[in-house]
CSV table of C-alpha atoms in Angstrom, one decimal:
chain,number,residue,atom,x,y,z
A,275,UNK,CA,-15.2,-9.5,-6.7
A,276,UNK,CA,-12.2,-9.6,-4.5
A,277,UNK,CA,-10.6,-6.6,-6.2
A,278,UNK,CA,-13.9,-4.7,-6.0
A,279,UNK,CA,-14.1,-5.5,-2.3
A,280,UNK,CA,-10.7,-4.1,-1.8
A,281,UNK,CA,-11.5,-1.0,-3.9
A,282,UNK,CA,-8.9,-2.0,-6.5
A,283,UNK,CA,-9.5,-1.1,-10.2
A,284,UNK,CA,-7.3,-1.8,-13.2
A,285,UNK,CA,-7.6,0.2,-16.4
A,286,UNK,CA,-6.1,-2.6,-18.5
A,287,UNK,CA,-5.6,-6.4,-18.0
A,288,UNK,CA,-2.7,-7.7,-20.0
A,289,UNK,CA,-0.4,-10.8,-19.5
A,290,UNK,CA,2.6,-12.4,-21.1
A,291,UNK,CA,0.3,-14.5,-23.4
A,292,UNK,CA,-0.8,-11.2,-25.0
A,293,UNK,CA,2.7,-10.2,-26.1
A,294,UNK,CA,2.7,-10.4,-29.9
A,295,UNK,CA,5.5,-9.6,-32.4
A,296,UNK,CA,7.4,-7.8,-29.6
A,297,UNK,CA,9.1,-11.2,-28.8
A,298,UNK,CA,10.4,-11.7,-32.3
A,299,UNK,CA,11.5,-8.1,-32.5
A,300,UNK,CA,13.3,-8.5,-29.2
A,301,UNK,CA,15.3,-11.5,-30.5
A,302,UNK,CA,16.1,-9.6,-33.7
A,303,UNK,CA,17.3,-6.6,-31.7
A,304,UNK,CA,19.5,-8.7,-29.5
A,305,UNK,CA,21.0,-10.3,-32.6
A,306,UNK,CA,21.5,-7.0,-34.4
A,307,UNK,CA,23.3,-5.5,-31.4
A,308,UNK,CA,25.5,-8.5,-31.0
A,309,UNK,CA,24.2,-9.2,-27.5
A,310,UNK,CA,22.8,-12.6,-28.4
A,311,UNK,CA,25.2,-15.6,-28.3
A,312,UNK,CA,24.5,-19.3,-28.8
A,313,UNK,CA,25.3,-22.2,-26.5
A,314,UNK,CA,24.4,-25.7,-27.4
A,315,UNK,CA,21.6,-24.5,-29.6
A,316,UNK,CA,20.2,-22.1,-27.0
A,317,UNK,CA,20.4,-18.4,-27.2
A,318,UNK,CA,21.4,-16.2,-24.3
A,319,UNK,CA,22.8,-12.8,-23.3
A,320,UNK,CA,26.1,-12.8,-21.4
A,321,UNK,CA,25.8,-10.4,-18.5
A,322,UNK,CA,28.7,-11.8,-16.4
A,323,UNK,CA,30.7,-8.6,-16.7
A,324,UNK,CA,27.7,-6.9,-14.9
A,325,UNK,CA,27.7,-9.6,-12.3
A,326,UNK,CA,24.3,-10.9,-13.5
A,327,UNK,CA,25.3,-14.2,-15.0
A,328,UNK,CA,24.1,-15.4,-18.4
A,329,UNK,CA,20.4,-14.8,-19.2
A,330,UNK,CA,18.7,-17.4,-21.3
A,331,UNK,CA,16.3,-15.9,-23.8
A,332,UNK,CA,15.5,-18.9,-26.0
A,333,UNK,CA,15.8,-22.6,-25.5
A,334,UNK,CA,17.4,-25.0,-28.0
A,335,UNK,CA,13.9,-26.1,-29.2
A,336,UNK,CA,13.0,-22.4,-29.9
A,337,UNK,CA,10.8,-21.9,-26.8
A,338,UNK,CA,11.0,-18.3,-25.5
A,339,UNK,CA,11.4,-17.6,-21.8
A,340,UNK,CA,10.2,-14.9,-19.4
A,341,UNK,CA,13.1,-12.5,-20.3
A,342,UNK,CA,12.2,-12.7,-24.0
A,343,UNK,CA,8.6,-12.0,-23.3
A,344,UNK,CA,9.4,-9.2,-20.8
A,345,UNK,CA,11.6,-7.4,-23.3
A,346,UNK,CA,8.9,-7.8,-26.0
A,347,UNK,CA,6.3,-6.5,-23.6
A,348,UNK,CA,8.4,-3.5,-22.7
A,349,UNK,CA,8.8,-2.6,-26.3
A,350,UNK,CA,5.1,-2.9,-27.0
A,351,UNK,CA,4.1,-1.0,-23.9
A,352,UNK,CA,6.3,1.9,-24.7
A,353,UNK,CA,4.9,2.1,-28.2
A,354,UNK,CA,1.4,2.0,-26.9
A,355,UNK,CA,1.6,4.2,-23.8
A,356,UNK,CA,4.8,6.3,-24.3
A,357,UNK,CA,5.3,5.9,-20.5
A,358,UNK,CA,7.3,8.2,-18.3
A,359,UNK,CA,8.0,5.3,-16.0
A,360,UNK,CA,7.2,1.6,-15.9
A,361,UNK,CA,7.1,0.0,-12.5
A,362,UNK,CA,7.2,-3.8,-12.0
A,363,UNK,CA,5.6,-4.8,-8.7
A,364,UNK,CA,7.1,-8.2,-8.2
A,365,UNK,CA,8.4,-10.1,-5.2
A,366,UNK,CA,12.0,-9.9,-4.1
A,367,UNK,CA,12.4,-13.5,-5.3
A,368,UNK,CA,12.6,-12.1,-8.8
A,369,UNK,CA,15.2,-9.4,-8.1
A,370,UNK,CA,17.8,-11.1,-10.2
A,371,UNK,CA,15.5,-11.6,-13.2
A,372,UNK,CA,14.4,-7.9,-13.1
A,373,UNK,CA,18.0,-6.8,-12.9
A,374,UNK,CA,18.8,-8.9,-16.0
A,375,UNK,CA,15.8,-7.4,-17.8
A,376,UNK,CA,16.7,-3.8,-17.0
A,377,UNK,CA,20.4,-4.3,-17.9
A,378,UNK,CA,19.5,-6.0,-21.2
A,379,UNK,CA,17.1,-3.2,-22.1
A,380,UNK,CA,19.9,-0.7,-21.3
A,381,UNK,CA,22.4,-2.6,-23.4
A,382,UNK,CA,20.0,-2.6,-26.3
A,383,UNK,CA,20.2,1.1,-26.2
A,384,UNK,CA,16.5,1.7,-25.9
A,385,UNK,CA,15.9,5.4,-25.2
A,386,UNK,CA,13.5,4.6,-22.3
A,387,UNK,CA,15.8,2.2,-20.5
A,388,UNK,CA,16.2,4.6,-17.5
A,389,UNK,CA,12.4,4.6,-16.9
A,390,UNK,CA,12.3,1.1,-15.5
A,391,UNK,CA,11.8,0.5,-11.8
A,392,UNK,CA,11.3,-2.6,-9.7
A,393,UNK,CA,9.1,-2.3,-6.6
A,394,UNK,CA,9.9,-5.5,-4.8
A,395,UNK,CA,8.4,-6.9,-1.6
A,396,UNK,CA,9.1,-9.6,1.0
A,397,UNK,CA,7.2,-12.7,2.0
A,398,UNK,CA,4.4,-13.3,4.6
A,399,UNK,CA,5.1,-16.2,7.0
A,400,UNK,CA,2.8,-18.1,9.3
A,401,UNK,CA,-0.5,-17.7,7.5
A,402,UNK,CA,-3.3,-20.2,8.2
A,403,UNK,CA,-7.1,-20.0,8.3
A,404,UNK,CA,-9.9,-22.2,9.6
A,405,UNK,CA,-10.6,-23.4,6.1
A,406,UNK,CA,-7.2,-25.1,5.5
A,407,UNK,CA,-3.5,-24.6,5.0
A,408,UNK,CA,-3.8,-23.4,1.4
A,409,UNK,CA,-4.3,-19.7,2.0
A,410,UNK,CA,-6.2,-17.6,-0.6
A,411,UNK,CA,-6.9,-13.9,-0.2
A,412,UNK,CA,-10.6,-14.5,-0.2
A,413,UNK,CA,-10.1,-16.8,2.8
A,414,UNK,CA,-8.0,-14.3,4.7
A,415,UNK,CA,-10.6,-11.5,4.0
A,416,UNK,CA,-13.5,-13.7,5.1
A,417,UNK,CA,-11.8,-14.8,8.3
A,418,UNK,CA,-10.6,-11.3,9.1
A,419,UNK,CA,-14.1,-10.0,8.8
A,420,UNK,CA,-15.5,-12.7,11.0
A,421,UNK,CA,-12.9,-12.1,13.7
A,422,UNK,CA,-13.6,-8.4,13.7
A,423,UNK,CA,-17.3,-9.2,14.0
A,424,UNK,CA,-16.6,-11.3,17.1
A,425,UNK,CA,-14.6,-8.5,18.6
A,426,UNK,CA,-17.4,-6.0,17.9
A,427,UNK,CA,-20.1,-8.3,19.4
A,428,UNK,CA,-18.2,-8.5,22.6
A,429,UNK,CA,-19.4,-4.9,23.4
A,430,UNK,CA,-23.2,-5.4,23.0
A,431,UNK,CA,-24.1,-1.8,23.8
A,432,UNK,CA,-21.7,-0.3,21.1
A,433,UNK,CA,-22.6,-3.1,18.7
A,434,UNK,CA,-26.3,-2.2,18.8
A,435,UNK,CA,-25.4,1.4,17.9
A,436,UNK,CA,-23.5,0.6,14.8
A,437,UNK,CA,-25.6,1.3,11.7
A,438,UNK,CA,-24.2,-1.5,9.5
A,439,UNK,CA,-22.1,-3.8,11.6
A,440,UNK,CA,-21.5,-6.3,8.7
A,441,UNK,CA,-20.0,-3.6,6.5
A,442,UNK,CA,-18.0,-2.1,9.4
A,443,UNK,CA,-16.6,-5.5,10.3
A,444,UNK,CA,-15.5,-6.0,6.7
A,445,UNK,CA,-13.8,-2.6,6.5
A,446,UNK,CA,-12.0,-3.2,9.8
A,447,UNK,CA,-10.9,-6.7,8.7
A,448,UNK,CA,-9.5,-5.3,5.5
A,449,UNK,CA,-7.8,-2.4,7.4
A,450,UNK,CA,-6.2,-5.0,9.7
A,451,UNK,CA,-4.7,-6.9,6.8
A,452,UNK,CA,-3.6,-3.8,4.7
A,453,UNK,CA,-2.0,-2.0,7.6
A,454,UNK,CA,-0.2,-5.1,8.8
A,455,UNK,CA,1.2,-5.5,5.3
A,456,UNK,CA,2.2,-1.8,5.0
A,457,UNK,CA,3.6,-1.0,8.5
A,458,UNK,CA,7.2,-2.0,7.7
A,459,UNK,CA,9.3,-1.5,4.6
A,460,UNK,CA,7.9,-3.7,1.8
A,461,UNK,CA,11.1,-5.7,1.4
A,462,UNK,CA,10.9,-7.0,4.9
A,463,UNK,CA,9.4,-10.5,5.5
A,464,UNK,CA,6.9,-10.6,8.4
A,465,UNK,CA,4.9,-13.2,10.3
A,466,UNK,CA,1.2,-13.0,10.0
A,467,UNK,CA,-0.4,-12.8,13.5
A,468,UNK,CA,-4.2,-12.7,13.9
A,469,UNK,CA,-4.0,-11.8,17.5
A,470,UNK,CA,-1.8,-8.7,16.9
A,471,UNK,CA,-3.3,-7.3,13.7
A,472,UNK,CA,-6.9,-7.4,15.0
A,473,UNK,CA,-6.0,-5.5,18.1
A,474,UNK,CA,-7.7,-2.1,18.7
A,475,UNK,CA,-4.5,-1.0,20.5
A,476,UNK,CA,-1.0,-0.6,19.1
A,477,UNK,CA,0.1,-0.1,15.5
A,478,UNK,CA,-2.8,-1.8,13.8
A,479,UNK,CA,-5.5,-1.1,11.2
A,480,UNK,CA,-8.4,-1.3,13.7
A,481,UNK,CA,-6.5,1.2,15.9
A,482,UNK,CA,-6.3,3.7,13.1
A,483,UNK,CA,-9.9,3.3,12.2
A,484,UNK,CA,-10.9,3.7,15.9
A,485,UNK,CA,-8.8,6.9,16.1
A,486,UNK,CA,-10.6,8.3,13.0
A,487,UNK,CA,-14.1,7.3,14.3
A,488,UNK,CA,-13.4,8.8,17.7
A,489,UNK,CA,-12.5,12.1,16.1
A,490,UNK,CA,-15.7,12.0,14.0
A,491,UNK,CA,-17.6,11.4,17.2
A,492,UNK,CA,-16.0,14.4,18.8
A,493,UNK,CA,-17.2,16.6,15.9
A,494,UNK,CA,-20.7,15.3,16.2
A,495,UNK,CA,-20.9,15.9,20.0
A,496,UNK,CA,-19.1,19.2,20.2
A,497,UNK,CA,-21.2,22.2,21.2
A,498,UNK,CA,-19.3,24.3,18.6
A,499,UNK,CA,-18.9,23.8,14.9
A,500,UNK,CA,-15.6,23.5,13.0
A,501,UNK,CA,-14.5,27.1,12.3
A,502,UNK,CA,-11.6,27.6,9.9
A,503,UNK,CA,-11.2,31.1,11.3
A,504,UNK,CA,-10.8,29.9,14.9
A,505,UNK,CA,-8.1,31.6,17.0
A,506,UNK,CA,-5.4,29.0,16.9
A,507,UNK,CA,-3.1,31.2,19.0
A,508,UNK,CA,-5.0,29.7,21.9
A,509,UNK,CA,-3.4,26.4,21.3
A,510,UNK,CA,-0.3,26.9,23.5
A,511,UNK,CA,0.1,23.5,25.1
A,512,UNK,CA,3.1,21.5,24.2
A,513,UNK,CA,1.0,18.6,23.0
A,514,UNK,CA,-1.2,20.8,20.7
A,515,UNK,CA,1.9,22.4,19.2
A,516,UNK,CA,3.3,18.9,18.6
A,517,UNK,CA,0.1,17.8,16.9
A,518,UNK,CA,-0.1,20.9,14.7
A,519,UNK,CA,3.5,20.3,13.7
A,520,UNK,CA,2.8,16.7,12.7
A,521,UNK,CA,-0.2,17.8,10.7
A,522,UNK,CA,1.9,20.3,8.8
A,523,UNK,CA,4.3,17.5,7.7
A,524,UNK,CA,1.7,15.6,5.7
A,525,UNK,CA,2.6,17.1,2.3
A,526,UNK,CA,6.3,16.2,2.9
A,527,UNK,CA,5.3,12.7,4.0
A,528,UNK,CA,3.4,12.2,0.7
A,529,UNK,CA,6.3,13.5,-1.3
A,530,UNK,CA,8.7,11.1,0.4
A,531,UNK,CA,6.4,8.2,0.0
A,532,UNK,CA,6.0,8.9,-3.7
A,533,UNK,CA,9.7,9.2,-4.2
A,534,UNK,CA,10.5,5.9,-2.3
A,535,UNK,CA,7.3,4.1,-3.3
A,536,UNK,CA,7.1,2.9,0.3
A,537,UNK,CA,3.5,2.9,1.8
A,538,UNK,CA,5.0,2.5,5.3
A,539,UNK,CA,6.1,6.1,5.2
A,540,UNK,CA,2.4,7.1,5.3
A,541,UNK,CA,1.4,4.4,7.7
A,542,UNK,CA,4.0,5.2,10.3
A,543,UNK,CA,3.1,8.9,10.0
A,544,UNK,CA,-0.6,8.4,10.7
A,545,UNK,CA,0.2,5.9,13.5
A,546,UNK,CA,2.4,8.6,15.2
A,547,UNK,CA,-0.3,11.2,14.7
A,548,UNK,CA,-3.0,9.0,16.1
A,549,UNK,CA,-0.9,8.2,19.2
A,550,UNK,CA,-0.3,11.9,19.7
A,551,UNK,CA,-4.1,12.6,19.5
A,552,UNK,CA,-4.7,9.8,22.0
A,553,UNK,CA,-2.2,11.3,24.4
A,554,UNK,CA,-4.0,14.7,24.2
A,555,UNK,CA,-7.5,13.3,24.5
A,556,UNK,CA,-7.8,13.5,28.3
A,557,UNK,CA,-6.2,17.0,28.8
A,558,UNK,CA,-7.1,18.9,25.6
A,559,UNK,CA,-10.9,18.8,25.8
A,560,UNK,CA,-13.5,20.5,23.6
A,561,UNK,CA,-16.7,19.8,25.5
A,562,UNK,CA,-17.2,22.0,28.5
A,563,UNK,CA,-14.6,24.6,27.3
A,564,UNK,CA,-15.2,28.3,26.4
A,565,UNK,CA,-16.4,28.7,22.8
A,566,UNK,CA,-13.2,30.3,21.5
A,567,UNK,CA,-10.9,27.6,23.1
A,568,UNK,CA,-13.3,24.8,22.0
A,569,UNK,CA,-13.3,26.1,18.4
A,570,UNK,CA,-9.5,26.2,18.3
A,571,UNK,CA,-9.2,22.7,19.7
A,572,UNK,CA,-11.9,21.3,17.5
A,573,UNK,CA,-10.2,22.8,14.4
A,574,UNK,CA,-7.0,21.0,15.4
A,575,UNK,CA,-8.8,17.7,15.9
A,576,UNK,CA,-10.7,18.2,12.6
A,577,UNK,CA,-7.5,18.8,10.8
A,578,UNK,CA,-6.0,15.7,12.3
A,579,UNK,CA,-9.1,13.7,11.4
A,580,UNK,CA,-9.0,15.0,7.8
A,581,UNK,CA,-5.3,14.0,7.4
A,582,UNK,CA,-5.9,10.5,8.9
A,583,UNK,CA,-8.9,10.0,6.7
A,584,UNK,CA,-7.1,11.2,3.5
A,585,UNK,CA,-4.2,8.9,4.3
A,586,UNK,CA,-6.4,5.9,4.9
A,587,UNK,CA,-8.1,6.6,1.6
A,588,UNK,CA,-4.8,6.9,-0.1
A,589,UNK,CA,-3.9,3.5,1.3
A,590,UNK,CA,-7.0,2.1,-0.3
A,591,UNK,CA,-9.1,1.9,2.9
A,592,UNK,CA,-12.5,3.4,3.7
A,593,UNK,CA,-12.3,5.7,6.8
A,594,UNK,CA,-14.9,4.6,9.3
A,595,UNK,CA,-16.9,7.4,11.0
A,596,UNK,CA,-18.6,5.3,13.6
A,597,UNK,CA,-17.9,1.8,15.1
């Protein structure tokens, strides 16, 4: 239910308990390659020359460890999926373990050893909810939704105009949490702050959703329709040229994010674009302008809205059209 609420879907569920003969094969491969050594009945791989210490793969009582199971799982996964890349999304606390795993796979001479990558992330500090000190994702999502509902109710006139306030509050709450988590590089620890992440101003999820909804509202209220053939040569103002330039960078931003596996690249980009739109709002108007100028400006705003909406979707969020 929580994953469904977040729009997260997994094709396959698989854990270490499902690793089969891969573990015994891993032990045999380590033995055959001469990597496995014994110490007081335990079996380990000496990685000291690679500055990774000694990696224990089997206890003296025959019990296997995470490294053994991870090697076995890697073997089985390659045979099943023939992957181009295998990415381990694990916290930075396991950096050393993943380095040992990747180096061991490399020393085994497996032909796919260069396809392993660790996507690590930092820790979240200062989390607490009304329901206690043990923080579960469900609790955080629930409280975030309720807090957003409280913020929305503060403006009764706007609140009455929202078609489904419960759903919008839920989306805004999730946006607040996700954007807070993805604003900075994933390796950085950060302090969870309800007051900051639920703000409709600044670099927050609600701010991005508000920017998108505001652009949707402009399209609905404009006296002209979005015209892809509008005369964009009429967009001569410095701020419009800056916005157009930012919009044009979107493909490069996506390419950079894919290469670095850093969501913050996309988040920082749409935050900057949203701020630029906000700064143009009072001077680059659509309503009340001549049709040709209005069409050119509306096309620019529509393009910005499309990019922001696509980026939010890419980040796993539902773009809000009214709030």
